[in-house]
mmCIF file of C-alpha atoms in Angstrom:
data_model
loop_
_atom_site.group_PDB
_atom_site.id
_atom_site.type_symbol
_atom_site.label_atom_id
_atom_site.label_comp_id
_atom_site.label_asym_id
_atom_site.label_seq_id
_atom_site.Cartn_x
_atom_site.Cartn_y
_atom_site.Cartn_z
ATOM 1 C CA UNK P 5 98.623 92.707 104.363
ATOM 2 C CA UNK P 6 100.475 89.903 106.024
ATOM 3 C CA UNK P 7 103.191 91.385 107.024
ATOM 4 C CA UNK P 8 101.301 93.936 108.497
ATOM 5 C CA UNK P 9 99.456 91.900 110.586
ATOM 6 C CA UNK P 10 102.923 89.934 111.392
ATOM 7 C CA UNK P 11 104.194 94.072 112.736
ATOM 8 C CA UNK P 12 101.451 95.266 114.716
ATOM 9 C CA UNK P 13 101.168 92.333 117.314
ATOM 10 C CA UNK P 14 104.789 91.370 117.357
ATOM 11 C CA UNK P 15 105.162 94.584 117.408
ATOM 12 C CA UNK P 16 101.628 94.454 120.133
ATOM 13 C CA UNK P 17 103.842 91.551 122.263
ATOM 14 C CA UNK P 18 107.384 92.957 122.418
ATOM 15 C CA UNK P 19 106.033 96.737 122.689
ATOM 16 C CA UNK P 20 108.397 96.999 119.793
ATOM 17 C CA UNK P 21 106.998 100.436 118.144
ATOM 18 C CA UNK P 22 109.116 100.672 115.041
ATOM 19 C CA UNK P 23 107.563 97.507 114.762
ATOM 20 C CA UNK P 24 103.666 99.405 114.737
ATOM 21 C CA UNK P 25 104.971 101.479 112.695
ATOM 22 C CA UNK P 26 106.197 99.931 110.131
ATOM 23 C CA UNK P 27 102.788 98.791 110.028
ATOM 24 C CA UNK P 28 101.024 101.449 109.649
ATOM 25 C CA UNK P 29 102.640 102.241 106.705
ATOM 26 C CA UNK P 30 101.748 99.549 105.334
ATOM 27 C CA UNK P 31 98.396 100.536 105.834
ATOM 28 C CA UNK P 32 98.649 103.161 104.144
ATOM 29 C CA UNK P 33 101.334 102.298 101.047
ATOM 30 C CA UNK P 34 96.862 99.717 101.341
ATOM 31 C CA UNK P 35 94.713 102.957 101.626
ATOM 32 C CA UNK P 36 96.873 105.153 98.644
ATOM 33 C CA UNK P 37 100.006 105.516 100.249
ATOM 34 C CA UNK P 38 101.813 104.224 97.390
ATOM 35 C CA UNK P 39 103.680 104.771 93.978
ATOM 36 C CA UNK P 40 100.125 105.434 91.975
ATOM 37 C CA UNK P 41 98.002 106.833 94.575
ATOM 38 C CA UNK P 42 95.500 104.249 94.647
ATOM 39 C CA UNK P 43 93.682 102.944 97.473
ATOM 40 C CA UNK P 44 94.394 99.110 97.421
ATOM 41 C CA UNK P 45 90.613 98.462 98.754
ATOM 42 C CA UNK P 46 86.641 98.864 96.896
ATOM 43 C CA UNK P 47 84.247 101.975 98.162
ATOM 44 C CA UNK P 48 87.800 103.617 100.426
ATOM 45 C CA UNK P 49 90.065 105.788 99.693
ATOM 46 C CA UNK P 50 90.266 107.342 96.619
ATOM 47 C CA UNK P 51 91.210 106.656 92.955
ATOM 48 C CA UNK P 52 89.571 102.947 93.688
ATOM 49 C CA UNK P 53 90.742 99.529 91.588
ATOM 50 C CA UNK P 54 88.491 98.582 89.379
ATOM 51 C CA UNK P 55 87.749 94.500 91.337
ATOM 52 C CA UNK P 56 87.456 91.323 88.778
ATOM 53 C CA UNK P 57 86.132 87.742 89.786
ATOM 54 C CA UNK P 58 85.133 85.854 87.490
ATOM 55 C CA UNK P 59 81.529 84.345 90.053
ATOM 56 C CA UNK P 60 80.776 88.126 91.671
ATOM 57 C CA UNK P 61 80.721 90.780 90.572
ATOM 58 C CA UNK P 62 81.285 94.310 93.347
ATOM 59 C CA UNK P 63 82.200 94.306 96.859
ATOM 60 C CA UNK P 64 82.245 97.002 99.210
ATOM 61 C CA UNK P 65 85.675 97.650 101.172
ATOM 62 C CA UNK P 66 87.301 94.670 99.115
ATOM 63 C CA UNK P 67 91.012 94.330 98.773
ATOM 64 C CA UNK P 68 92.248 93.579 95.272
ATOM 65 C CA UNK P 69 95.233 91.446 95.219
ATOM 66 C CA UNK P 70 97.362 94.606 94.303
ATOM 67 C CA UNK P 71 101.275 95.196 93.243
ATOM 68 C CA UNK P 72 102.609 92.362 91.518
ATOM 69 C CA UNK P 73 106.520 93.609 90.427
ATOM 70 C CA UNK P 74 107.830 93.827 86.994
ATOM 71 C CA UNK P 75 110.761 91.965 85.499
ATOM 72 C CA UNK P 76 113.585 95.656 86.651
ATOM 73 C CA UNK P 77 110.876 95.065 90.497
ATOM 74 C CA UNK P 78 109.206 97.747 89.844
ATOM 75 C CA UNK P 79 105.524 97.928 91.414
ATOM 76 C CA UNK P 80 102.936 97.325 88.456
ATOM 77 C CA UNK P 81 99.226 97.648 89.014
ATOM 78 C CA UNK P 82 96.792 97.995 86.975
ATOM 79 C CA UNK P 83 95.003 102.048 86.009
ATOM 80 C CA UNK P 84 92.785 101.560 83.408
ATOM 81 C CA UNK P 85 89.469 100.435 82.843
ATOM 82 C CA UNK P 86 90.853 97.731 81.719
ATOM 83 C CA UNK P 87 90.757 93.729 83.980
ATOM 84 C CA UNK P 88 93.743 92.802 85.020
ATOM 85 C CA UNK P 89 93.151 89.089 87.252
ATOM 86 C CA UNK P 90 97.230 89.375 88.486
ATOM 87 C CA UNK P 91 96.459 93.061 90.079
ATOM 88 C CA UNK P 92 92.518 93.311 90.426
ATOM 89 C CA UNK P 93 91.487 90.333 91.868
ATOM 90 C CA UNK P 94 89.025 90.260 95.438
ATOM 91 C CA UNK P 95 90.796 88.376 98.095
ATOM 92 C CA UNK P 96 89.371 87.888 101.278
ATOM 93 C CA UNK P 97 92.270 87.337 103.180
ATOM 94 C CA UNK P 98 95.043 90.210 102.524
ATOM 95 C CA UNK P 99 91.108 92.073 104.173
ATOM 96 C CA UNK P 100 91.742 90.115 106.596
ATOM 97 C CA UNK P 101 95.261 89.941 107.607
ATOM 98 C CA UNK P 102 94.195 94.314 107.289
ATOM 99 C CA UNK P 103 91.712 93.952 110.226
ATOM 100 C CA UNK P 104 93.827 92.114 112.689
ATOM 101 C CA UNK P 105 96.851 95.036 111.999
ATOM 102 C CA UNK P 106 94.216 97.339 113.394
ATOM 103 C CA UNK P 107 92.810 95.698 116.246
ATOM 104 C CA UNK P 108 96.775 95.626 116.812
ATOM 105 C CA UNK P 109 97.467 98.933 116.003
ATOM 106 C CA UNK P 110 94.960 100.088 118.289
ATOM 107 C CA UNK P 111 95.782 98.620 121.107
#
């Protein structure tokens, strides 16, 4: 999401439509247009993740850490109900970057 934020902001600043399109594609990836058709936001999109936090149980519209890489560099995210902190832990920073990216895309 930090890349989406950067691309959207730079695309708006430098009037670069390719960068704006790339930022939008990154947002689509997190909302479910990815290799497992799974949204990375709880409460948004389809096949939402089961978020993990040792402090809080469920956060509406929160973002989970998301994909990590396998040794062969293919993306991996836990899809079972097993809670994995490495892919399903809640983080607020990606959510904030997503909101900023959307603001710059809306122009």
